[in-house]
């Protein structure tokens, strides 16, 4: 009877039901580091999330071969620093070309046209690589976490294609080419933070104007 009575308070206390905060804090340093690393890796994946569309074990035949040999490699390329560095250089060159093409005769210069076409092909390859990296769901390029930037990139690249007829509006074509510089905001995190901060502050401008109006009205 004494043994049974001794177990009852322990069972009633709920000490064994869930780990307490003290238990979590007492985890080995190695376990905490592993958990933090796993969380950081998941955060760094960006729009690419490992699920059934990119998991080769969920597919058979040609689909599995496509994921193993193409999609996963494309994902590695899309997330690599080298790939992002190449795209960043292409964006800067594209911006410089817009200024060069404003000089007389440079719009049809062979070298300028060739470099511009190379830049266009580079941006097209960027889109293709990111679509393929989505595995069996390439449409997620347009609906993933970074869907706004992805759709913007796609529209700008399509508008700069040679088969898009803009008539004689050279200025409009230059504007579309110049808009490719906006991709620079996406590739430079520090610049993106500044832009997002400015955009976030736009909501307060209305209140600032209202305050100024009240001040001028009171002292008019």
Short mmCIF file of N, CA and C in Angstrom, two decimals, residues 93-120 160 170-178 180:
data_model
loop_
_atom_site.label_atom_id
_atom_site.label_comp_id
_atom_site.label_asym_id
_atom_site.label_seq_id
_atom_site.Cartn_x
_atom_site.Cartn_y
_atom_site.Cartn_z
N UNK A 93 25.60 44.99 -66.00
CA UNK A 93 25.93 45.22 -67.42
C UNK A 93 24.69 45.67 -68.18
N UNK A 94 23.54 45.07 -67.87
CA UNK A 94 22.30 45.46 -68.54
C UNK A 94 21.98 46.93 -68.28
N UNK A 95 22.20 47.39 -67.05
CA UNK A 95 21.97 48.80 -66.75
C UNK A 95 22.93 49.71 -67.49
N UNK A 96 24.20 49.29 -67.61
CA UNK A 96 25.18 50.09 -68.35
C UNK A 96 24.83 50.16 -69.83
N UNK A 97 24.31 49.07 -70.38
CA UNK A 97 23.96 49.04 -71.80
C UNK A 97 22.85 50.03 -72.13
N UNK A 98 21.92 50.20 -71.21
CA UNK A 98 20.82 51.15 -71.45
C UNK A 98 21.38 52.55 -71.65
N UNK A 99 22.38 52.92 -70.83
CA UNK A 99 23.00 54.23 -71.00
C UNK A 99 23.81 54.33 -72.27
N UNK A 100 24.53 53.26 -72.62
CA UNK A 100 25.34 53.27 -73.84
C UNK A 100 24.47 53.40 -75.08
N UNK A 101 23.30 52.76 -75.09
CA UNK A 101 22.44 52.77 -76.26
C UNK A 101 21.78 54.11 -76.51
N UNK A 102 21.91 55.05 -75.58
CA UNK A 102 21.35 56.39 -75.81
C UNK A 102 22.22 57.21 -76.74
N UNK A 103 23.48 56.81 -76.94
CA UNK A 103 24.36 57.55 -77.85
C UNK A 103 24.02 57.20 -79.29
N UNK A 104 24.18 58.16 -80.19
CA UNK A 104 23.84 57.93 -81.60
C UNK A 104 24.63 56.76 -82.20
N UNK A 105 23.94 55.87 -82.87
CA UNK A 105 24.56 54.75 -83.55
C UNK A 105 24.82 53.54 -82.68
N UNK A 106 24.75 53.70 -81.36
CA UNK A 106 25.04 52.58 -80.47
C UNK A 106 23.87 51.61 -80.34
N UNK A 107 22.67 52.07 -80.71
CA UNK A 107 21.49 51.21 -80.62
C UNK A 107 21.61 50.00 -81.53
N UNK A 108 22.28 50.18 -82.67
CA UNK A 108 22.42 49.09 -83.64
C UNK A 108 23.86 48.58 -83.74
N UNK A 109 24.72 49.01 -82.83
CA UNK A 109 26.10 48.55 -82.85
C UNK A 109 26.15 47.03 -82.62
N UNK A 110 26.97 46.36 -83.40
CA UNK A 110 27.01 44.89 -83.36
C UNK A 110 27.40 44.37 -81.99
N UNK A 111 28.45 44.97 -81.40
CA UNK A 111 28.92 44.52 -80.10
C UNK A 111 27.86 44.75 -79.02
N UNK A 112 27.24 45.92 -79.06
CA UNK A 112 26.22 46.24 -78.05
C UNK A 112 25.03 45.31 -78.17
N UNK A 113 24.59 45.06 -79.40
CA UNK A 113 23.45 44.15 -79.63
C UNK A 113 23.79 42.74 -79.17
N UNK A 114 25.02 42.30 -79.46
CA UNK A 114 25.44 40.94 -79.05
C UNK A 114 25.45 40.79 -77.54
N UNK A 115 26.03 41.78 -76.84
CA UNK A 115 26.08 41.73 -75.38
C UNK A 115 24.68 41.77 -74.80
N UNK A 116 23.81 42.60 -75.39
CA UNK A 116 22.43 42.69 -74.90
C UNK A 116 21.70 41.36 -75.06
N UNK A 117 21.94 40.68 -76.17
CA UNK A 117 21.31 39.37 -76.39
C UNK A 117 21.84 38.33 -75.39
N UNK A 118 23.14 38.41 -75.08
CA UNK A 118 23.71 37.49 -74.09
C UNK A 118 23.07 37.72 -72.72
N UNK A 119 22.87 38.99 -72.38
CA UNK A 119 22.23 39.33 -71.11
C UNK A 119 20.81 38.78 -71.08
N UNK A 120 20.10 38.92 -72.20
CA UNK A 120 18.72 38.43 -72.27
C UNK A 120 18.68 36.91 -72.12
N UNK A 160 11.16 42.22 -73.12
CA UNK A 160 12.42 42.53 -73.81
C UNK A 160 12.73 41.54 -74.93
N UNK A 170 11.21 53.29 -79.17
CA UNK A 170 12.52 52.93 -78.64
C UNK A 170 12.62 53.30 -77.16
N UNK A 171 12.00 54.42 -76.80
CA UNK A 171 12.05 54.85 -75.40
C UNK A 171 11.36 53.84 -74.48
N UNK A 172 10.27 53.25 -74.98
CA UNK A 172 9.58 52.25 -74.16
C UNK A 172 10.43 51.00 -73.99
N UNK A 173 11.11 50.60 -75.05
CA UNK A 173 11.99 49.44 -74.97
C UNK A 173 13.13 49.70 -73.98
N UNK A 174 13.67 50.91 -74.02
CA UNK A 174 14.74 51.25 -73.08
C UNK A 174 14.22 51.25 -71.65
N UNK A 175 12.98 51.69 -71.48
CA UNK A 175 12.40 51.69 -70.14
C UNK A 175 12.30 50.28 -69.60
N UNK A 176 11.85 49.34 -70.43
CA UNK A 176 11.75 47.94 -70.00
C UNK A 176 13.13 47.37 -69.68
N UNK A 177 14.11 47.72 -70.51
CA UNK A 177 15.46 47.25 -70.25
C UNK A 177 16.01 47.85 -68.97
N UNK A 178 15.67 49.12 -68.73
CA UNK A 178 16.14 49.78 -67.52
C UNK A 178 15.50 49.17 -66.28
N UNK A 180 15.14 46.25 -65.66
CA UNK A 180 15.88 45.06 -65.24
C UNK A 180 16.83 45.38 -64.08
#
